[in-house]
Tab-separated table of C-alpha atoms and ligand atoms in Angstrom:
chain	number	residue	atom	x	y	z
A	1	MET	CA	18.283	20.698	25.813
A	2	TYR	CA	20.238	17.503	26.305
A	3	PRO	CA	20.337	15.861	28.863
A	4	LEU	CA	17.141	17.528	30.188
A	5	ASN	CA	15.307	16.378	27.068
A	6	ARG	CA	15.869	12.869	25.965
A	7	ASN	CA	13.535	11.939	23.139
A	8	ARG	CA	14.191	8.279	23.740
A	9	ARG	CA	12.242	8.419	27.050
A	10	LEU	CA	8.968	8.366	25.104
A	11	ARG	CA	10.174	5.354	23.141
A	12	SER	CA	11.515	3.322	26.014
A	13	SER	CA	8.698	0.754	26.407
A	14	THR	CA	5.752	-0.668	24.525
A	15	ALA	CA	3.421	0.997	27.019
A	16	ILE	CA	4.750	4.526	26.644
A	17	ARG	CA	4.973	4.134	22.874
A	18	ALA	CA	1.311	3.135	22.838
A	19	LEU	CA	0.360	6.203	24.888
A	20	VAL	CA	2.117	8.686	22.642
A	21	ARG	CA	1.247	7.043	19.338
A	22	GLU	CA	-0.218	9.738	17.084
A	23	THR	CA	-1.897	7.613	14.454
A	24	GLN	CA	-4.350	4.755	14.801
A	25	LEU	CA	-5.153	2.071	12.271
A	26	SER	CA	-8.067	-0.334	12.551
A	27	ASN	CA	-10.562	-2.483	10.681
A	28	ASN	CA	-12.662	0.693	10.308
A	29	ASP	CA	-10.138	2.228	7.929
A	30	PHE	CA	-10.307	-0.246	5.082
A	31	ILE	CA	-12.105	-0.531	1.777
A	32	VAL	CA	-11.688	-3.926	0.121
A	33	PRO	CA	-11.571	-4.040	-3.684
A	34	LEU	CA	-13.319	-7.105	-5.117
A	35	PHE	CA	-12.960	-8.435	-8.672
A	36	ILE	CA	-16.184	-10.081	-9.769
A	37	VAL	CA	-16.424	-12.508	-12.686
A	38	GLU	CA	-19.267	-14.432	-14.339
A	39	GLY	CA	-19.833	-18.050	-13.384
A	40	LYS	CA	-20.322	-20.063	-10.239
A	41	ASP	CA	-17.880	-21.241	-7.566
A	42	ILE	CA	-15.041	-19.367	-9.209
A	43	LYS	CA	-12.081	-18.304	-7.127
A	44	LYS	CA	-9.227	-17.755	-9.522
A	45	GLU	CA	-5.879	-16.361	-8.457
A	46	ILE	CA	-4.714	-13.320	-10.418
A	47	ILE	CA	-1.259	-14.213	-11.739
A	48	SER	CA	0.300	-10.798	-11.187
A	49	MET	CA	-1.421	-10.440	-7.787
A	50	PRO	CA	-0.481	-13.563	-5.792
A	51	ASP	CA	-3.058	-14.603	-3.153
A	52	TYR	CA	-5.682	-12.259	-4.636
A	53	PHE	CA	-8.617	-13.677	-6.532
A	54	GLN	CA	-11.301	-13.110	-9.108
A	55	LEU	CA	-14.587	-14.219	-7.545
A	56	SER	CA	-17.910	-15.291	-8.956
A	57	ILE	CA	-20.899	-13.680	-7.263
A	58	ASN	CA	-21.571	-16.625	-4.936
A	59	ASN	CA	-17.965	-16.587	-3.725
A	60	ALA	CA	-18.032	-12.809	-3.393
A	61	GLU	CA	-21.037	-13.227	-1.093
A	62	LYS	CA	-19.010	-15.577	1.103
A	63	GLU	CA	-16.075	-13.210	1.090
A	64	VAL	CA	-18.246	-10.256	2.071
A	65	LYS	CA	-19.679	-12.191	5.020
A	66	GLU	CA	-16.171	-13.013	6.173
A	67	LEU	CA	-15.075	-9.411	5.780
A	68	TRP	CA	-18.048	-8.176	7.766
A	69	ASP	CA	-17.330	-10.700	10.510
A	70	ILE	CA	-13.801	-9.356	10.980
A	71	GLY	CA	-15.081	-5.777	11.127
A	72	ILE	CA	-14.497	-4.524	7.594
A	73	LYS	CA	-17.264	-2.180	6.550
A	74	ALA	CA	-16.732	-1.290	2.902
A	75	VAL	CA	-16.107	-3.015	-0.407
A	76	LEU	CA	-15.315	-1.507	-3.796
A	77	LEU	CA	-16.619	-3.536	-6.712
A	78	PHE	CA	-15.025	-4.100	-10.105
A	79	VAL	CA	-16.286	-6.438	-12.794
A	80	LYS	CA	-14.603	-8.386	-15.536
A	81	VAL	CA	-16.814	-8.064	-18.581
A	82	GLU	CA	-17.026	-10.776	-21.219
A	83	ASP	CA	-15.391	-9.770	-24.520
A	84	ASN	CA	-18.559	-10.160	-26.580
A	85	LEU	CA	-20.325	-7.591	-24.366
A	86	LYS	CA	-17.754	-4.854	-24.896
A	87	ASP	CA	-18.338	-1.938	-27.269
A	88	ASN	CA	-17.199	1.657	-27.710
A	89	LYS	CA	-20.054	3.135	-25.674
A	90	GLY	CA	-19.933	0.743	-22.752
A	91	SER	CA	-23.579	-0.223	-23.368
A	92	GLU	CA	-23.327	-3.262	-21.103
A	93	ALA	CA	-22.598	-0.933	-18.177
A	94	LEU	CA	-26.254	0.107	-18.278
A	95	ASN	CA	-27.676	-3.406	-18.315
A	96	LYS	CA	-29.989	-3.735	-15.303
A	97	ASN	CA	-29.052	-7.382	-15.093
A	98	GLY	CA	-25.382	-6.850	-15.828
A	99	LEU	CA	-22.699	-8.448	-13.668
A	100	MET	CA	-22.124	-5.301	-11.600
A	101	GLN	CA	-25.814	-4.767	-10.931
A	102	ARG	CA	-26.289	-8.413	-9.901
A	103	ALA	CA	-23.207	-8.300	-7.693
A	104	ILE	CA	-24.421	-5.177	-5.890
A	105	LYS	CA	-27.839	-6.727	-5.256
A	106	SER	CA	-26.439	-10.028	-4.002
A	107	ILE	CA	-23.967	-8.395	-1.652
A	108	LYS	CA	-26.516	-5.966	-0.218
A	109	ASN	CA	-28.860	-8.886	0.196
A	110	ILE	CA	-26.340	-11.018	2.109
A	111	VAL	CA	-24.890	-8.225	4.290
A	112	PRO	CA	-27.151	-5.163	4.051
A	113	GLU	CA	-24.967	-3.086	6.366
A	114	MET	CA	-21.844	-3.514	4.248
A	115	LEU	CA	-21.093	-0.256	2.441
A	116	VAL	CA	-21.029	-1.065	-1.253
A	117	MET	CA	-18.987	1.253	-3.462
A	118	THR	CA	-18.836	0.736	-7.207
A	119	ASP	CA	-16.270	1.649	-9.816
A	120	VAL	CA	-17.743	3.926	-12.458
A	121	ALA	CA	-15.688	4.056	-15.666
A	122	LEU	CA	-16.007	2.612	-19.129
A	123	ASP	CA	-12.729	0.733	-19.369
A	124	PRO	CA	-13.871	-2.774	-18.383
A	125	TYR	CA	-16.800	-2.363	-20.804
A	126	SER	CA	-14.932	-0.636	-23.601
A	127	SER	CA	-13.767	-2.503	-26.685
A	128	TYR	CA	-10.852	-0.030	-26.684
A	129	GLY	CA	-10.041	-0.478	-22.988
A	130	HIS	CA	-10.385	3.270	-22.446
A	131	ASP	CA	-12.340	5.114	-19.782
A	132	GLY	CA	-14.337	7.111	-22.281
A	133	ILE	CA	-15.974	6.894	-25.688
A	134	VAL	CA	-13.374	6.872	-28.465
A	135	GLU	CA	-13.544	8.749	-31.775
A	136	ASN	CA	-10.606	9.101	-34.174
A	137	SER	CA	-8.249	7.847	-31.471
A	138	LYS	CA	-9.439	10.556	-29.073
A	139	ILE	CA	-11.152	9.948	-25.763
A	140	LEU	CA	-14.284	12.113	-25.842
A	141	ASN	CA	-15.110	13.963	-22.653
A	142	ASP	CA	-18.674	15.255	-22.817
A	143	PRO	CA	-20.371	12.313	-24.569
A	144	THR	CA	-18.814	10.040	-21.941
A	145	LEU	CA	-20.450	11.981	-19.092
A	146	ASP	CA	-23.877	10.845	-20.183
A	147	VAL	CA	-22.940	7.154	-19.956
A	148	LEU	CA	-21.207	7.673	-16.611
A	149	SER	CA	-24.322	9.346	-15.167
A	150	LYS	CA	-26.597	6.581	-16.416
A	151	MET	CA	-24.188	3.970	-15.094
A	152	SER	CA	-24.233	5.642	-11.678
A	153	ILE	CA	-28.032	5.666	-11.623
A	154	SER	CA	-28.077	2.030	-12.580
A	155	HIS	CA	-25.711	1.174	-9.699
A	156	ALA	CA	-27.819	3.234	-7.313
A	157	TYR	CA	-30.986	1.374	-8.357
A	158	ALA	CA	-29.197	-1.915	-7.707
A	159	GLY	CA	-28.387	-0.694	-4.191
A	160	ALA	CA	-24.915	0.879	-4.310
A	161	ASP	CA	-24.221	3.191	-1.362
A	162	PHE	CA	-21.437	5.097	-3.099
A	163	VAL	CA	-20.467	5.410	-6.733
A	164	ALA	CA	-16.779	5.876	-7.402
A	165	PRO	CA	-16.032	7.507	-10.760
A	166	SER	CA	-12.458	6.573	-11.699
A	167	ASP	CA	-12.451	7.829	-15.285
A	168	MET	CA	-10.945	11.342	-14.882
A	169	MET	CA	-13.299	12.999	-17.384
A	170	ASP	CA	-13.870	16.687	-16.607
A	171	GLY	CA	-17.187	17.590	-15.033
A	172	ARG	CA	-18.305	14.063	-14.265
A	173	VAL	CA	-18.920	14.573	-10.564
A	174	LEU	CA	-21.382	17.372	-11.287
A	175	LYS	CA	-23.235	15.388	-13.962
A	176	ILE	CA	-23.416	12.308	-11.758
A	177	ARG	CA	-24.559	14.332	-8.722
A	178	GLN	CA	-27.273	16.045	-10.749
A	179	ALA	CA	-28.443	12.755	-12.211
A	180	LEU	CA	-28.582	11.083	-8.784
A	181	GLU	CA	-30.534	14.002	-7.294
A	182	LYS	CA	-32.975	13.965	-10.175
A	183	GLU	CA	-33.686	10.277	-9.648
A	184	GLY	CA	-34.169	10.797	-5.916
A	185	PHE	CA	-30.917	9.171	-4.836
A	186	ILE	CA	-30.066	11.974	-2.479
A	187	ASP	CA	-28.220	9.692	-0.064
A	188	THR	CA	-26.078	7.933	-2.631
A	189	GLY	CA	-22.560	9.239	-2.141
A	190	ILE	CA	-19.805	10.018	-4.614
A	191	MET	CA	-16.254	8.976	-3.924
A	192	SER	CA	-14.389	10.726	-6.690
A	193	TYR	CA	-11.084	9.344	-7.864
A	194	GLY	CA	-10.255	13.007	-8.320
A	195	VAL	CA	-6.501	12.770	-8.013
A	196	LYS	CA	-5.655	9.850	-10.220
A	197	TYR	CA	-2.242	9.717	-11.814
A	198	SER	CA	-1.396	7.987	-15.055
A	199	SER	CA	0.577	5.154	-13.514
A	200	SER	CA	2.236	1.942	-14.594
A	201	LEU	CA	1.238	0.594	-11.184
A	202	TYR	CA	-2.241	-0.233	-12.569
A	203	GLY	CA	-0.774	-3.022	-14.738
A	204	PRO	CA	-1.770	-6.015	-12.589
A	205	PHE	CA	-5.310	-4.631	-12.156
A	206	ARG	CA	-5.670	-4.425	-15.920
A	207	ASP	CA	-4.569	-8.071	-16.127
A	208	ALA	CA	-7.197	-8.964	-13.554
A	209	LEU	CA	-9.995	-7.305	-15.529
A	210	ASP	CA	-8.561	-7.695	-19.012
A	211	SER	CA	-8.975	-3.926	-19.379
A	212	SER	CA	-5.673	-2.641	-20.789
A	213	PRO	CA	-6.007	0.184	-23.301
A	214	GLY	CA	-6.110	-1.271	-26.800
A	215	PHE	CA	-4.171	1.694	-28.190
A	216	GLY	CA	-2.098	4.474	-26.649
A	217	ASP	CA	-2.141	5.240	-22.970
A	218	LYS	CA	-4.298	7.181	-20.497
A	219	ASN	CA	-2.136	10.309	-20.420
A	220	THR	CA	-4.799	12.580	-21.938
A	221	TYR	CA	-7.098	12.073	-18.961
A	222	GLN	CA	-5.112	10.721	-15.999
A	223	MET	CA	-2.642	13.096	-14.361
A	224	ASP	CA	1.066	13.512	-15.107
A	225	PHE	CA	3.110	12.010	-12.298
A	226	ALA	CA	5.476	14.971	-12.415
A	227	ASN	CA	2.769	17.377	-11.236
A	228	SER	CA	1.334	18.335	-7.888
A	229	ASN	CA	-0.301	21.766	-8.379
A	230	GLU	CA	-2.987	20.386	-10.625
A	231	ALA	CA	-4.086	18.103	-7.790
A	232	LEU	CA	-5.327	21.218	-5.950
A	233	ASN	CA	-7.296	22.195	-8.982
A	234	GLU	CA	-8.852	18.753	-9.284
A	235	VAL	CA	-9.892	18.698	-5.625
A	236	ASN	CA	-11.347	22.228	-5.740
A	237	LYS	CA	-13.487	21.278	-8.732
A	238	ASP	CA	-14.637	17.973	-7.267
A	239	ILE	CA	-15.714	19.617	-4.018
A	240	GLU	CA	-17.621	22.298	-5.935
A	241	GLU	CA	-19.259	19.611	-8.058
A	242	GLY	CA	-20.521	17.677	-5.035
A	243	ALA	CA	-18.006	14.931	-4.230
A	244	ASP	CA	-18.297	13.464	-0.722
A	245	ILE	CA	-14.917	11.735	-0.585
A	246	ILE	CA	-11.846	12.269	-2.742
A	247	MET	CA	-9.394	9.571	-3.590
A	248	VAL	CA	-5.689	9.900	-4.251
A	249	LYS	CA	-4.248	7.129	-6.351
A	250	PRO	CA	-1.779	5.342	-6.446
A	251	GLY	CA	-0.741	5.359	-2.794
A	252	LEU	CA	2.811	5.281	-1.589
A	253	PRO	CA	4.591	7.123	-4.438
A	254	TYR	CA	1.976	9.897	-4.119
A	255	ILE	CA	1.954	10.217	-0.356
A	256	ASP	CA	3.305	13.785	-0.633
A	257	ILE	CA	0.191	14.717	-2.596
A	258	LEU	CA	-2.112	13.044	-0.089
A	259	ASN	CA	-0.414	14.833	2.767
A	260	SER	CA	-0.603	18.310	1.300
A	261	LEU	CA	-4.208	17.888	0.142
A	262	SER	CA	-5.420	16.569	3.478
A	263	LYS	CA	-3.924	19.609	5.194
A	264	LYS	CA	-5.612	22.030	2.799
A	265	PHE	CA	-9.098	20.586	2.407
A	266	ASP	CA	-11.726	19.580	4.943
A	267	ILE	CA	-13.081	16.683	2.966
A	268	PRO	CA	-12.327	13.030	3.767
A	269	PHE	CA	-9.552	11.593	1.622
A	270	ALA	CA	-9.278	7.992	0.566
A	271	VAL	CA	-6.030	6.576	-0.732
A	272	TYR	CA	-5.764	3.578	-3.055
A	273	GLN	CA	-2.777	1.336	-2.530
A	274	VAL	CA	-3.021	-0.040	-6.041
A	275	SER	CA	-2.392	-3.392	-7.661
A	276	GLY	CA	1.217	-2.697	-8.682
A	277	GLU	CA	2.082	-1.699	-5.140
A	278	TYR	CA	0.574	-4.963	-3.958
A	279	SER	CA	2.544	-6.956	-6.543
A	280	MET	CA	5.846	-5.281	-5.675
A	281	LEU	CA	5.384	-6.004	-2.012
A	282	LYS	CA	4.303	-9.587	-2.575
A	283	SER	CA	7.233	-10.260	-4.909
A	284	ALA	CA	9.797	-8.961	-2.440
A	285	VAL	CA	8.187	-11.016	0.325
A	286	SER	CA	8.113	-14.185	-1.774
A	287	LYS	CA	11.864	-13.849	-2.313
A	288	GLY	CA	12.391	-13.463	1.393
A	289	PHE	CA	13.644	-9.874	1.016
A	290	LEU	CA	10.936	-8.294	3.200
A	291	ASP	CA	8.872	-9.399	6.189
A	292	TYR	CA	5.228	-9.272	5.071
A	293	ASP	CA	3.675	-8.709	8.484
A	294	LYS	CA	5.901	-5.761	9.226
A	295	ILE	CA	5.950	-4.041	5.865
A	296	VAL	CA	2.167	-4.175	5.442
A	297	LEU	CA	1.421	-2.396	8.689
A	298	GLU	CA	4.208	0.121	8.176
A	299	GLN	CA	2.808	1.126	4.791
A	300	LEU	CA	-0.793	1.267	5.966
A	301	PHE	CA	0.105	3.359	9.000
A	302	SER	CA	1.984	5.730	6.684
A	303	PHE	CA	-1.205	6.409	4.750
A	304	LYS	CA	-3.047	7.303	7.934
A	305	ARG	CA	-0.161	9.458	9.142
A	306	ALA	CA	-0.166	11.300	5.819
A	307	GLY	CA	-3.841	12.176	6.278
A	308	ALA	CA	-5.963	9.434	4.713
A	309	SER	CA	-9.341	8.819	6.329
A	310	MET	CA	-9.618	5.467	4.600
A	311	ILE	CA	-7.481	3.098	2.577
A	312	ALA	CA	-8.492	0.930	-0.339
A	313	THR	CA	-6.065	-1.970	-0.131
A	314	TYR	CA	-5.687	-5.586	-1.193
A	315	HIS	CA	-4.042	-6.259	2.182
A	316	ALA	CA	-7.076	-5.339	4.310
A	317	LYS	CA	-7.948	-8.821	5.520
A	318	GLU	CA	-4.379	-9.669	6.459
A	319	ALA	CA	-3.937	-6.280	8.066
A	320	VAL	CA	-6.958	-6.786	10.327
A	321	LYS	CA	-5.498	-10.113	11.482
A	322	LEU	CA	-2.158	-8.453	12.173
A	323	LEU	CA	-3.764	-5.554	14.017
A	324	ASN	CA	-5.600	-7.981	16.272
A	325	LYS	CA	-2.200	-9.259	17.362
A	326	ILE	CA	-0.717	-5.922	18.472
B	1	PBG	C1	-10.521	1.891	-13.882
B	1	PBG	C2	-9.635	1.708	-12.716
B	1	PBG	C3	-8.263	1.360	-12.688
B	1	PBG	C4	-7.941	1.147	-11.351
B	1	PBG	C5	-9.088	1.394	-10.603
B	1	PBG	N1	-10.111	1.762	-11.456
B	1	PBG	C6	-7.309	1.139	-13.803
B	1	PBG	C7	-7.017	2.203	-14.748
B	1	PBG	O1	-7.373	3.365	-14.589
B	1	PBG	O2	-6.421	1.855	-15.763
B	1	PBG	C8	-6.607	0.660	-10.844
B	1	PBG	C9	-6.609	-0.029	-9.513
B	1	PBG	C10	-5.386	-0.822	-9.208
B	1	PBG	O3	-4.397	-0.825	-9.979
B	1	PBG	O4	-5.386	-1.485	-8.155
B	1	PBG	N2	-10.677	3.125	-14.399
């Protein structure tokens, strides 16, 4: 009761605020998404993602060394596939010498301790820009599972530590887990993008990889943004099917979902602060409307407070620099 209790006492200095701080954020919390392209010495800014780049493998190697040196321990790889290699079945995804497979090998070779996670979905390989095989304008579920499993095996052979299926087909975690076990990859983990909403915030990412759907949208497989109950269902299934980590995506607009799931389930949750969130923040900062250094840490702390064990974010490098200052 006031004045016996004054909540401001615990906020009255930097020192006491540090002692009572409930949430910590550090270099150990981040996963850095990398966009890999063919070629050499390429570092090309993504127009809708200012200060973020497509990298050729040799530049990705440099980047990974730098990331490791500042204490970042995980990267999530995406590849931009040449148009002439795209087809309906994502055949190129299984090429042992494909861009993804070469990128995994090079990165593991340069920094073996770096945790390499790989995106598993057909969209960058699909001539339709969809995450599954298309027939009569429908995205087929079960035939897609076979490609996703083979793709996962192929990433595991190249050296991936975790595969990260982002396609939202039903049953894919089970099929991938079974395939990995059968091939002896018992230690290869699965980070399932189990709670992935159909979001316009993926727009800049699709620019970066030239992977926009050629027709329609992704509403028949990604989740409706008006729903939260089905997230429970998705997580239950993914845990049963053998997922090691579950991702909620996008980040900030779905923080309610992240919070309720992390309270209900004892599995580590990752959150993906996606490309559109990055672009919004960068645009506001470039106009002078927001202070980058402050807004970045505030948002990243919010993810931790809501229950994320780890955060995939395009701000990771900057955030580590900022955290070293506080
Ligand atoms: C591919 C995939 C997408 C993202 C990650 N994996 C795009 C999509 O589903 O259309 C989006 C990431 C971002 O926007 O930063 N399945």
